[in-house]
C-alpha atoms as a printed R data frame, in Angstrom:
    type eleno elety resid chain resno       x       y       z
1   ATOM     1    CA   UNK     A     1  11.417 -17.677  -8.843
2   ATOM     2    CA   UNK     A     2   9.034 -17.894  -6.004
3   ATOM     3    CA   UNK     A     3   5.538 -18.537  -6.960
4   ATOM     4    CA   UNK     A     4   3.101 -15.579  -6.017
5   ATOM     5    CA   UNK     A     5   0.443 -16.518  -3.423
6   ATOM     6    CA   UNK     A     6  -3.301 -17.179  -4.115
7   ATOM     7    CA   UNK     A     7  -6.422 -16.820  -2.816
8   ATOM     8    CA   UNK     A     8  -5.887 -19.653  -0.067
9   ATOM     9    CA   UNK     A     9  -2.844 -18.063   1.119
10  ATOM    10    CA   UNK     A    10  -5.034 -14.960   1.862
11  ATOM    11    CA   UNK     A    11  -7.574 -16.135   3.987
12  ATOM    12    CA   UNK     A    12  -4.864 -18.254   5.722
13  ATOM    13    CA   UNK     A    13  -3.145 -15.061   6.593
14  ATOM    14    CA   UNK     A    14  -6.460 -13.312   7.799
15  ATOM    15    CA   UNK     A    15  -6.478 -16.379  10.581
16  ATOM    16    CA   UNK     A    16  -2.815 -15.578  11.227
17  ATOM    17    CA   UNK     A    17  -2.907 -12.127  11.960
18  ATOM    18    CA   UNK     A    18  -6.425 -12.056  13.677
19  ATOM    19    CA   UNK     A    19  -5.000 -12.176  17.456
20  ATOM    20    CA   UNK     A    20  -2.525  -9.216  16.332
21  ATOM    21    CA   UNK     A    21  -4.450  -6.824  14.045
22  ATOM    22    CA   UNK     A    22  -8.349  -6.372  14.239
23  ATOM    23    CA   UNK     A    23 -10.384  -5.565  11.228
24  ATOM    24    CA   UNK     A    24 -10.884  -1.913  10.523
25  ATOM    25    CA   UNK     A    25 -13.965  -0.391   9.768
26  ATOM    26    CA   UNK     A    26 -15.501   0.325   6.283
27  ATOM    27    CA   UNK     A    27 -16.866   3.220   6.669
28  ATOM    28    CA   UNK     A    28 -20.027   4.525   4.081
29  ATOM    29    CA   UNK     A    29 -19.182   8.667   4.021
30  ATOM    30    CA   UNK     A    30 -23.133  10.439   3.421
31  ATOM    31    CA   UNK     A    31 -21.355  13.356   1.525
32  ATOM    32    CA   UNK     A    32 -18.844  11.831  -0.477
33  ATOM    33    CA   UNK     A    33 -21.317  10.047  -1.476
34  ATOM    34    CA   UNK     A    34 -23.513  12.403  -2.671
35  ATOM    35    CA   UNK     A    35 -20.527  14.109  -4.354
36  ATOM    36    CA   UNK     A    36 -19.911  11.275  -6.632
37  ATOM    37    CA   UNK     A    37 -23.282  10.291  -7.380
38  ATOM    38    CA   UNK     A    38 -22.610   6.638  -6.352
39  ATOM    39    CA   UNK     A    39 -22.579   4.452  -2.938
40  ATOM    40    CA   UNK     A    40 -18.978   5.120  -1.158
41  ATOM    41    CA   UNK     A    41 -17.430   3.860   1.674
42  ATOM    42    CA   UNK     A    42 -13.842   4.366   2.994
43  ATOM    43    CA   UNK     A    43 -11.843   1.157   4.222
44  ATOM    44    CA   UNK     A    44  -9.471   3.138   7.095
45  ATOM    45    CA   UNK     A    45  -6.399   1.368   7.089
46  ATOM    46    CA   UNK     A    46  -5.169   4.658   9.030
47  ATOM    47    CA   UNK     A    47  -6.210   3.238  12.125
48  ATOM    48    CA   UNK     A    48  -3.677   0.619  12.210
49  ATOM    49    CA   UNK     A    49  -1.476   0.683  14.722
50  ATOM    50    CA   UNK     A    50   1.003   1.988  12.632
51  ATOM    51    CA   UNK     A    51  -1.393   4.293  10.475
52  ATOM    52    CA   UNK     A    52  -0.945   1.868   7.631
53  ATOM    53    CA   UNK     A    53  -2.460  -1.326   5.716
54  ATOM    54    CA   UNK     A    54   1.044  -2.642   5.402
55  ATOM    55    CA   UNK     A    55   1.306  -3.771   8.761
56  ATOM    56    CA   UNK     A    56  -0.888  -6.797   7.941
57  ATOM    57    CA   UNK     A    57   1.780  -7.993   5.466
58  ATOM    58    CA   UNK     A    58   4.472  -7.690   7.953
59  ATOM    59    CA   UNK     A    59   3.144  -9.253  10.495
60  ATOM    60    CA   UNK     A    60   2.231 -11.833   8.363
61  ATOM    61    CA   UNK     A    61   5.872 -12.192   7.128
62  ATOM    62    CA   UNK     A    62   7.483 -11.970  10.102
63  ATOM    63    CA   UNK     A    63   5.710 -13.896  12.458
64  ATOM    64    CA   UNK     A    64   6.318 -16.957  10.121
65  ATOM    65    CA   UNK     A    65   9.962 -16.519   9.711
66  ATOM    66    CA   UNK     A    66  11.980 -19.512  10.624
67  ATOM    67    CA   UNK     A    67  14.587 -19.213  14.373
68  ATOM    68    CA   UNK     A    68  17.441 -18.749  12.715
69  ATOM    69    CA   UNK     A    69  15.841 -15.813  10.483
70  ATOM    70    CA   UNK     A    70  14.742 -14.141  13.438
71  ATOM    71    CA   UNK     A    71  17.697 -14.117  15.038
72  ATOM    72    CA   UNK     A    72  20.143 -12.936  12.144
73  ATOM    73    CA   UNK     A    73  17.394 -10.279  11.833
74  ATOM    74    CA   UNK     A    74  16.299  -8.454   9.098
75  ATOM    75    CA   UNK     A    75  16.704  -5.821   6.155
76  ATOM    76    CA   UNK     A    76  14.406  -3.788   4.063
77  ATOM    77    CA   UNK     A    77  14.154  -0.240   2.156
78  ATOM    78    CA   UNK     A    78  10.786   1.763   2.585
79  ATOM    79    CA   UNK     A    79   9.735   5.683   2.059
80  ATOM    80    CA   UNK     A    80   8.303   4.714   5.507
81  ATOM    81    CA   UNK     A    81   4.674   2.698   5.843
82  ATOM    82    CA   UNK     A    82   6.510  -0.492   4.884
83  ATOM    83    CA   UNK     A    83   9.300   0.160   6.882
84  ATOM    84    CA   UNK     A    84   7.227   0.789  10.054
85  ATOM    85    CA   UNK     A    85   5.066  -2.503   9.448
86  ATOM    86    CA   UNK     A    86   8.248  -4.616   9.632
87  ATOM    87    CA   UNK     A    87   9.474  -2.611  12.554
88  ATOM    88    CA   UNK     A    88   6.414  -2.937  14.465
89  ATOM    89    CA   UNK     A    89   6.166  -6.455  13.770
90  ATOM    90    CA   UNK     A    90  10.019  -7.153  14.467
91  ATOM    91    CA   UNK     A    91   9.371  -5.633  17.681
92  ATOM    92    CA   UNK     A    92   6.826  -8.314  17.851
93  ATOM    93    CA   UNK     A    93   8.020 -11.541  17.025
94  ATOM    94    CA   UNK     A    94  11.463 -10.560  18.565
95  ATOM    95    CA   UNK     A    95  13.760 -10.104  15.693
96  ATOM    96    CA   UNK     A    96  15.656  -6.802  15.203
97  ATOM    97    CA   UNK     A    97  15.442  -4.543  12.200
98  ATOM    98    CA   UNK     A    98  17.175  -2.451   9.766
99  ATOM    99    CA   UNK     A    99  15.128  -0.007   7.446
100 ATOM   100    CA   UNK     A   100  17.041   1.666   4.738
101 ATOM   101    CA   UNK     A   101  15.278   4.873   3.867
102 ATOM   102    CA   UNK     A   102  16.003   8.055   0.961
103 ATOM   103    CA   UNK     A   103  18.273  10.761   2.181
104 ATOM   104    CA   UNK     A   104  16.450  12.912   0.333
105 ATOM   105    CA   UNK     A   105  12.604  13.847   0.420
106 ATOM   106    CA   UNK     A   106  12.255  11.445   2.914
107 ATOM   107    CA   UNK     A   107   9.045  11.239   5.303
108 ATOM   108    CA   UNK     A   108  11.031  12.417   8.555
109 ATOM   109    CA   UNK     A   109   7.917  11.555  10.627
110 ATOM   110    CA   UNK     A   110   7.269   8.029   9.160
111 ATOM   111    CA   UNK     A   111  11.269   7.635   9.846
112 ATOM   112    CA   UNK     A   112  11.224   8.848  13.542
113 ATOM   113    CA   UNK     A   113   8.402   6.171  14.216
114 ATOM   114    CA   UNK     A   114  10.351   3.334  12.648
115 ATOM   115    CA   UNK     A   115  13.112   4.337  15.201
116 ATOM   116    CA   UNK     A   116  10.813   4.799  17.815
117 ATOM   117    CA   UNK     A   117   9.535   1.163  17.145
118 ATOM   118    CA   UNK     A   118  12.976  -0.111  17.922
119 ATOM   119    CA   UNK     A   119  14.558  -0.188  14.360
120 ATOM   120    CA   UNK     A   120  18.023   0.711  12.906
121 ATOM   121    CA   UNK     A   121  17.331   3.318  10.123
122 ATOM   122    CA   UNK     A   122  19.992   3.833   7.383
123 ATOM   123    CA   UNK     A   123  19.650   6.853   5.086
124 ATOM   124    CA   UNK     A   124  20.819   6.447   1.563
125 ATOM   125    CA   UNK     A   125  20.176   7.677  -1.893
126 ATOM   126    CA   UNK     A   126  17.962  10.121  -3.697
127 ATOM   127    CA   UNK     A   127  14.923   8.104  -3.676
128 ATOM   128    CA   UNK     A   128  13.165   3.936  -2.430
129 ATOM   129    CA   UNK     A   129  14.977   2.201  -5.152
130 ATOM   130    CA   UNK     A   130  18.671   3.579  -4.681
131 ATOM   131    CA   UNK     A   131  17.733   2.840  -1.127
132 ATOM   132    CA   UNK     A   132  16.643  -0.656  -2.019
133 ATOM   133    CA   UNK     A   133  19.623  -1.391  -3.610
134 ATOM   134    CA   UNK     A   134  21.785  -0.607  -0.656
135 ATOM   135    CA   UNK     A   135  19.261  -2.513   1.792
136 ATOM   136    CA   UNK     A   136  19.929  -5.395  -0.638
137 ATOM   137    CA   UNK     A   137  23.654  -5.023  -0.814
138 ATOM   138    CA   UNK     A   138  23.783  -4.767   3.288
139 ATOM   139    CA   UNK     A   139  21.542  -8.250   4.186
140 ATOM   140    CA   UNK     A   140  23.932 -10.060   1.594
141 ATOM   141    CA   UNK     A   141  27.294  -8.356   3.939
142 ATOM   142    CA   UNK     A   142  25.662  -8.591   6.904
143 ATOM   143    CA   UNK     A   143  23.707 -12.019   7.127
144 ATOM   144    CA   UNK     A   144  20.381 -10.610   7.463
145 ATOM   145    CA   UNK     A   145  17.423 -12.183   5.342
146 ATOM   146    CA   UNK     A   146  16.154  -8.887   3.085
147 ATOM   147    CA   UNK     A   147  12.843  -8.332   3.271
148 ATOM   148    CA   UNK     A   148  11.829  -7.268  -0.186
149 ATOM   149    CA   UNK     A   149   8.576  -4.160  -0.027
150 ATOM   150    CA   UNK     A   150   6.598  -6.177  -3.261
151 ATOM   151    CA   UNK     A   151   8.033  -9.253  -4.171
152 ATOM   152    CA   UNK     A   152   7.137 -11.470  -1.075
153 ATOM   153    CA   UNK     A   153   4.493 -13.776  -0.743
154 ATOM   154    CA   UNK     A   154   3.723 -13.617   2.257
155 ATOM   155    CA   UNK     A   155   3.776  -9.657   2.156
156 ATOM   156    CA   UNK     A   156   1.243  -9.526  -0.245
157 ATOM   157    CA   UNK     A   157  -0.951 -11.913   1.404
158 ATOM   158    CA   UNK     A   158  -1.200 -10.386   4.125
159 ATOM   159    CA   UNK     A   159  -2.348  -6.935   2.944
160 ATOM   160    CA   UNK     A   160  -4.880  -8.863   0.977
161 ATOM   161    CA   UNK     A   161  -6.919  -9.582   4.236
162 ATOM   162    CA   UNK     A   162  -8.262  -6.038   3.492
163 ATOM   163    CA   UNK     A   163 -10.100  -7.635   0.662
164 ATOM   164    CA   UNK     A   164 -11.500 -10.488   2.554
165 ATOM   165    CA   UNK     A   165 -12.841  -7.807   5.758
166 ATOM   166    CA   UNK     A   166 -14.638  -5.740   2.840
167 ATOM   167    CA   UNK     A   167 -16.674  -8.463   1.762
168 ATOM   168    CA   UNK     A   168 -17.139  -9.387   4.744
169 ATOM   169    CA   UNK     A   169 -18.668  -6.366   5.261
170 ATOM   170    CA   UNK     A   170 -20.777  -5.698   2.193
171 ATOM   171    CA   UNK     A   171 -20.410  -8.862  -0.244
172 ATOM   172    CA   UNK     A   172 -22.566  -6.855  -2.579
173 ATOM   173    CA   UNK     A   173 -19.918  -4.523  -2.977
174 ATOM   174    CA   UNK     A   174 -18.945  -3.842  -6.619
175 ATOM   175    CA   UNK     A   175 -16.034  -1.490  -7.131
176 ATOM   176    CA   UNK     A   176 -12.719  -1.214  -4.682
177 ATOM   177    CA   UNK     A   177 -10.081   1.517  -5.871
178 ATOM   178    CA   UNK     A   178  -6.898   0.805  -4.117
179 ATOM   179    CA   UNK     A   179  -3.582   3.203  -4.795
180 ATOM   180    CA   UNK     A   180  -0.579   1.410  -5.992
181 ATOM   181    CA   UNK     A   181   3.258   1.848  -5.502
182 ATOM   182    CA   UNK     A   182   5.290  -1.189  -5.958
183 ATOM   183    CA   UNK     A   183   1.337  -3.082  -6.117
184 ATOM   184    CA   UNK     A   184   1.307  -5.554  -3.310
185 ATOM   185    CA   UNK     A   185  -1.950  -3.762  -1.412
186 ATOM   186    CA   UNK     A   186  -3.852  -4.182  -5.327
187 ATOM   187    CA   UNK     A   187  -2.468  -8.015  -6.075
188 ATOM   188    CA   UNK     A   188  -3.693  -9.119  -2.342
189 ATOM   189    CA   UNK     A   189  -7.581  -7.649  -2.423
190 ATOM   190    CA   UNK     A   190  -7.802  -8.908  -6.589
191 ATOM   191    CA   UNK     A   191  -6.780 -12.519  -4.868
192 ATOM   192    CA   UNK     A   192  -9.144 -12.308  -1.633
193 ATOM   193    CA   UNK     A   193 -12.136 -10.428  -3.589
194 ATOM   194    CA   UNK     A   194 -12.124 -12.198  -6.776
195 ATOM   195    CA   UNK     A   195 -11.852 -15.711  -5.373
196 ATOM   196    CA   UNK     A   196 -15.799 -14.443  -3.606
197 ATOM   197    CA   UNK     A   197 -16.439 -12.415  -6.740
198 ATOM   198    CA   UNK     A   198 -15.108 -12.773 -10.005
199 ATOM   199    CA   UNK     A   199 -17.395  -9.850 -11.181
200 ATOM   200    CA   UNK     A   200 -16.121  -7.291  -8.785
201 ATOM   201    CA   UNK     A   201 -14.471  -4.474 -10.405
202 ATOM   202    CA   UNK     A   202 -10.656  -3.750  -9.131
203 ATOM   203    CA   UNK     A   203  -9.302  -0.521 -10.040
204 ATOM   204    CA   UNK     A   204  -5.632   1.225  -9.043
205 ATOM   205    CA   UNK     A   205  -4.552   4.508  -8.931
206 ATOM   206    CA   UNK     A   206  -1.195   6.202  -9.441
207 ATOM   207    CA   UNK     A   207   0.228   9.089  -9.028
208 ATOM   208    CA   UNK     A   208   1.053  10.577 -12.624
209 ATOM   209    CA   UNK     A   209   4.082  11.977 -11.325
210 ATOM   210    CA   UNK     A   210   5.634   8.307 -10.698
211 ATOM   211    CA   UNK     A   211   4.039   6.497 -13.433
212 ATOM   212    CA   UNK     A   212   5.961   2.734 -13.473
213 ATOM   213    CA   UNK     A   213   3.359   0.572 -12.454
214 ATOM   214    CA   UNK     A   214   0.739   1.970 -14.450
215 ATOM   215    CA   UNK     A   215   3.229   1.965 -17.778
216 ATOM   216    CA   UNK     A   216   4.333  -1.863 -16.854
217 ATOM   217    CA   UNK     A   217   0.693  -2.544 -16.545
218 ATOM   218    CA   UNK     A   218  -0.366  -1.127 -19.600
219 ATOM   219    CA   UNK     A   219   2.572  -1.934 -21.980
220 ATOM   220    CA   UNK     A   220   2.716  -5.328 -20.280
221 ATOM   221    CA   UNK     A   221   6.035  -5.668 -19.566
222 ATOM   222    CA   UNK     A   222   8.933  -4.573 -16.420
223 ATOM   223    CA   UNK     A   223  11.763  -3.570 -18.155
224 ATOM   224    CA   UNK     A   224  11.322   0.050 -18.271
225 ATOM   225    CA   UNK     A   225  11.915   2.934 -15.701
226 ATOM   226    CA   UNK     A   226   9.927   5.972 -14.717
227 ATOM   227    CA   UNK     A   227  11.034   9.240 -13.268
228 ATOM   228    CA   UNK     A   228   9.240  10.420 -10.119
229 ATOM   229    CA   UNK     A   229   8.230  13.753  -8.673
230 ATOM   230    CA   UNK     A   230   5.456  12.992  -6.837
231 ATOM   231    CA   UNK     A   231   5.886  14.097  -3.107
232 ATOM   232    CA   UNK     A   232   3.628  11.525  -2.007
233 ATOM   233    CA   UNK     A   233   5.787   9.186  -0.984
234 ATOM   234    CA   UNK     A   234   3.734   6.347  -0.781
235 ATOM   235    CA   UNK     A   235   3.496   5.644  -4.621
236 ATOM   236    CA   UNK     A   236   6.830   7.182  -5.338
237 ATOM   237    CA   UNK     A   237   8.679   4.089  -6.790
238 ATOM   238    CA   UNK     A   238  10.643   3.831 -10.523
239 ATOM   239    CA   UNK     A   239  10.581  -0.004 -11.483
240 ATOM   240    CA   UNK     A   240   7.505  -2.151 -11.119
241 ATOM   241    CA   UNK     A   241   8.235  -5.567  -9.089
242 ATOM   242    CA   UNK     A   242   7.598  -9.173 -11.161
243 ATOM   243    CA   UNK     A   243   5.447 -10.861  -8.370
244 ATOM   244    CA   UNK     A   244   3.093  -8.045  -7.905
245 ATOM   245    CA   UNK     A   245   2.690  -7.020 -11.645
246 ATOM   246    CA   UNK     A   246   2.029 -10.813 -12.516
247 ATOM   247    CA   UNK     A   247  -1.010 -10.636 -10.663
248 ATOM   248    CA   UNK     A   248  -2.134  -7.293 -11.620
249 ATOM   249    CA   UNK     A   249  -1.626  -8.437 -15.214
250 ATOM   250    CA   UNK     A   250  -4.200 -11.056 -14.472
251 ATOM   251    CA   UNK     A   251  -6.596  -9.964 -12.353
252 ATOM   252    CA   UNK     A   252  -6.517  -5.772 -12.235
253 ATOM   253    CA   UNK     A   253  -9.794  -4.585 -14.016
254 ATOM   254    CA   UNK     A   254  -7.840  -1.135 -14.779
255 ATOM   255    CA   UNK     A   255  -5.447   1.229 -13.550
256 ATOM   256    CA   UNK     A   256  -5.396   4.868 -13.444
257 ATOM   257    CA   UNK     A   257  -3.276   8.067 -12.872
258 ATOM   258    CA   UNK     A   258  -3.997  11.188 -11.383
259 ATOM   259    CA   UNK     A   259  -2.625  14.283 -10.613
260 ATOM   260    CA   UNK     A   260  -0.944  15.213  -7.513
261 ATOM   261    CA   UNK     A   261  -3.481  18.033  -7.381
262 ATOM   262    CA   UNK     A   262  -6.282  16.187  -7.522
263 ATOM   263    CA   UNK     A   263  -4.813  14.154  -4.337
264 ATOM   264    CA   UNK     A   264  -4.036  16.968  -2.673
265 ATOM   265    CA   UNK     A   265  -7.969  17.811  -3.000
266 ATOM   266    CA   UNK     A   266  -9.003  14.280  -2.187
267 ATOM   267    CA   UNK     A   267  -7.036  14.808   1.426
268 ATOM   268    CA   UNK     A   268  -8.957  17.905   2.114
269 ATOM   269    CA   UNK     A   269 -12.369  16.277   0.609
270 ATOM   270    CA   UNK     A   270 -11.861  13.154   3.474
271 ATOM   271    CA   UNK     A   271 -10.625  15.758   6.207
272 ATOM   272    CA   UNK     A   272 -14.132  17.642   5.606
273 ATOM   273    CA   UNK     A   273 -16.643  14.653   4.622
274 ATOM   274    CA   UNK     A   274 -15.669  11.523   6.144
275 ATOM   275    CA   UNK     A   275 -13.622  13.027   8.721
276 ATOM   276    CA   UNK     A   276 -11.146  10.906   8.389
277 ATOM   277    CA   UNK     A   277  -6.593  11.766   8.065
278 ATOM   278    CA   UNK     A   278  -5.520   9.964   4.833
279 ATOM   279    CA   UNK     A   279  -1.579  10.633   3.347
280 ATOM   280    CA   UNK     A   280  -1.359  11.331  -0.683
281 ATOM   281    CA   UNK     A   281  -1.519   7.794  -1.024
282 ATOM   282    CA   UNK     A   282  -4.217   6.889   0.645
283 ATOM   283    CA   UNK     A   283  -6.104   9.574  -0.328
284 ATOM   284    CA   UNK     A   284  -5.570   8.741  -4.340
285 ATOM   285    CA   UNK     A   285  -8.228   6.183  -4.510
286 ATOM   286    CA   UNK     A   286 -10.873   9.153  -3.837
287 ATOM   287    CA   UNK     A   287  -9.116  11.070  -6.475
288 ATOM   288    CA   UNK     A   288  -9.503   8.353  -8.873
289 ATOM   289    CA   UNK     A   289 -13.274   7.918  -7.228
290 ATOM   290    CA   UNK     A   290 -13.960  11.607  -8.328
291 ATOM   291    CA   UNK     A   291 -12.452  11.280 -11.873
292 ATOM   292    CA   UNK     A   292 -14.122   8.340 -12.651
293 ATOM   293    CA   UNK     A   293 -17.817   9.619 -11.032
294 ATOM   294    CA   UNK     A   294 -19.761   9.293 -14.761
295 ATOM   295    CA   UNK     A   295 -18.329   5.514 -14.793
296 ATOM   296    CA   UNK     A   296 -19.195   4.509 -10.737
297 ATOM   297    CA   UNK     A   297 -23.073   6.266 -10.745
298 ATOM   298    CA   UNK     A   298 -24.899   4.576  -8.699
299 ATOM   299    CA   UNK     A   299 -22.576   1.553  -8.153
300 ATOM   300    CA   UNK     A   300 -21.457  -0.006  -4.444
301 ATOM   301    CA   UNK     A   301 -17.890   1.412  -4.521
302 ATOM   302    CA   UNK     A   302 -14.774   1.195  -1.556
303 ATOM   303    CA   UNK     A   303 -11.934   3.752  -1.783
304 ATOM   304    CA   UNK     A   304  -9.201   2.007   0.286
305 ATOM   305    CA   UNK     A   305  -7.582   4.662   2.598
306 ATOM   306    CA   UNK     A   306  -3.832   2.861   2.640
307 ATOM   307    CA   UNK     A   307  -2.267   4.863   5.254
308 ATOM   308    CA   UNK     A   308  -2.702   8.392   7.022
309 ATOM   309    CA   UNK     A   309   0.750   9.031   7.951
310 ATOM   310    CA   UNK     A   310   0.855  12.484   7.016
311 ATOM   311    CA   UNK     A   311   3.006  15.180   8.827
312 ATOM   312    CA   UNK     A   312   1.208  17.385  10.243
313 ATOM   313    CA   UNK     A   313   2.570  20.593   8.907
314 ATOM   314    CA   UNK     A   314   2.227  18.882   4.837
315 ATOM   315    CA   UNK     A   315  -1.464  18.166   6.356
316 ATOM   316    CA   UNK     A   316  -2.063  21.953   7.020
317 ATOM   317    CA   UNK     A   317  -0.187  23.230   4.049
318 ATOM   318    CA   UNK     A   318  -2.606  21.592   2.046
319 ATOM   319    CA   UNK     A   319  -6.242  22.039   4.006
320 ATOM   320    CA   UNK     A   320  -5.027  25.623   3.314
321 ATOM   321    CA   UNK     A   321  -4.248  24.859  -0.912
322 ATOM   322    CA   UNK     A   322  -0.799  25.566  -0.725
């Protein structure tokens, strides 16, 4: 098995991708924070050039792939934000791309910009890991090198930079809730903000309507399966991945769900006090902020906003609570 990356490999990747990707800003919100009683600040990973943190880890990935990777080109699965970082960052290290994607409940927006950054997309199954499967079973046919959404080193490096630019930022900081699907975004900021830290308090947040990481964290083990209904698509995976969850199983502080309502809320609470566009997912780490308010009084907390790729009509549907 491939060893998982470390600390080192994080802040090498933040001197990779520095000429690509700038930092983003960590933003302190007056009213949220007033809301929860403690110090909070939003890290807005929306304002990547693909509206997501996991561009970092693509570009990362891709840009060290060997000449004859490049040119047989590349294969993934994605619900979308992963999909578009290795598209955009195909498109620019020269290397084309195929994203398989759901056929059903699928982002359509999220999809249409993966095309529109110059990628194949494939639609196929009822959710990411039937999808996954087929992405797998196509780079093995077709010669391409599959680019796996958790279990890649160099992945989850590179979305750790976020950890590195928030202490960077405010190295006092004391509590960063990050949202977690298949985990890499969570193992990359415990590696960068620990290796500064080792007191800082690392928290993830699920979706209790697709529950596998959380379970595999708390039971300790991966070989279990959990259903998902959760139409934020971000978090919306069954299985938890080996590389991610052996970091998490080190170095996570704790993990918690909440409920889709409560993200749904968290959207609107961003939209109206930070003014700021956050998806489910990267709303959830406000929703966890807001269940956990007695525990974070008066603490230095960061809610990581992973990705505002939200279409626009789901974004009005629920400003209005529908």
């Amino acid at each position: 098995m491939i060893p998982p990356p470390t600390s080192a490999d994080v802040a090498d990747a933040a001197q990779f991708i520095a000429p690509h990707l700038p930092p983003t800003p960590l933003v302190r919100s007056e009213g949220l924070s007033m809301l929860l009683g403690c110090d909070y600040a939003v890290k807005c990973e929306n304002l990547q050039p693909v509206g997501a943190f996991k561009v970092r880890g693509g570009v990362n990935l891709v840009g060290r792939l060997t000449r004859d990777e490049k040119r047989a080109g590349l294969i993934s699965a994605s619900t979308g934000n992963h999909g578009q970082s290795i598209a955009w960052a195909g498109r620019l290290f020269g290397t084309s791309v195929v994203i398989y994607a759901p056929a059903e409940g699928a982002n359509e927006a999220k999809l249409d910009a993966i095309r529109r950054l110059g990628a194949e997309v494939r639609q196929h199954g009822k959710d990411f890991d039937e999808a996954r499967i087929a992405a797998e079973e196509a780079a093995g046919e077709e010669g391409r090198r599959f680019v796996h959404s958790a279990n890649e080193p160099h992945l989850i490096a590179g979305v750790g930079t976020i950890g590195a630019e928030i202490l960077d930022v405010a190295p006092d900081m004391e509590t960063v809730l990050v949202p977690i699907g298949g985990g890499s975004g969570a193992a990359g900021i415990c590696l960068a903000t620990k290796a500064r830290n080792p007191a800082i308090e690392v928290i993830g947040v699920q979706s209790a309507s697709a529950p596998a990481a959380w379970r595999a964290w708390h039971e300790k083990r991966l070989d279990l399966a959990a259903e998902t209904s959760t139409p934020h698509e971000g978090m919306a995976t069954r299985v938890a991945f080996a590389m991610t969850m052996e970091i998490l199983w080190q170095q996570l502080d704790d993990f918690v769900l909440v409920e889709d309502a409560e993200i749904d809320a968290a959207i609107g609470l961003l939209a109206q006090e930070a003014r700021v566009v956050a998806e489910g997912a990267g709303a959830a780490s406000l929703a966890a902020a807001i269940k956990l308010h007695e525990r974070l009084a008066r603490r230095r907390v960061c809610g990581v906003l992973s990705g505002g790729n939200l279409p626009l009509a789901r974004y009005a549907d629920v400003l209005r609570g529908r």
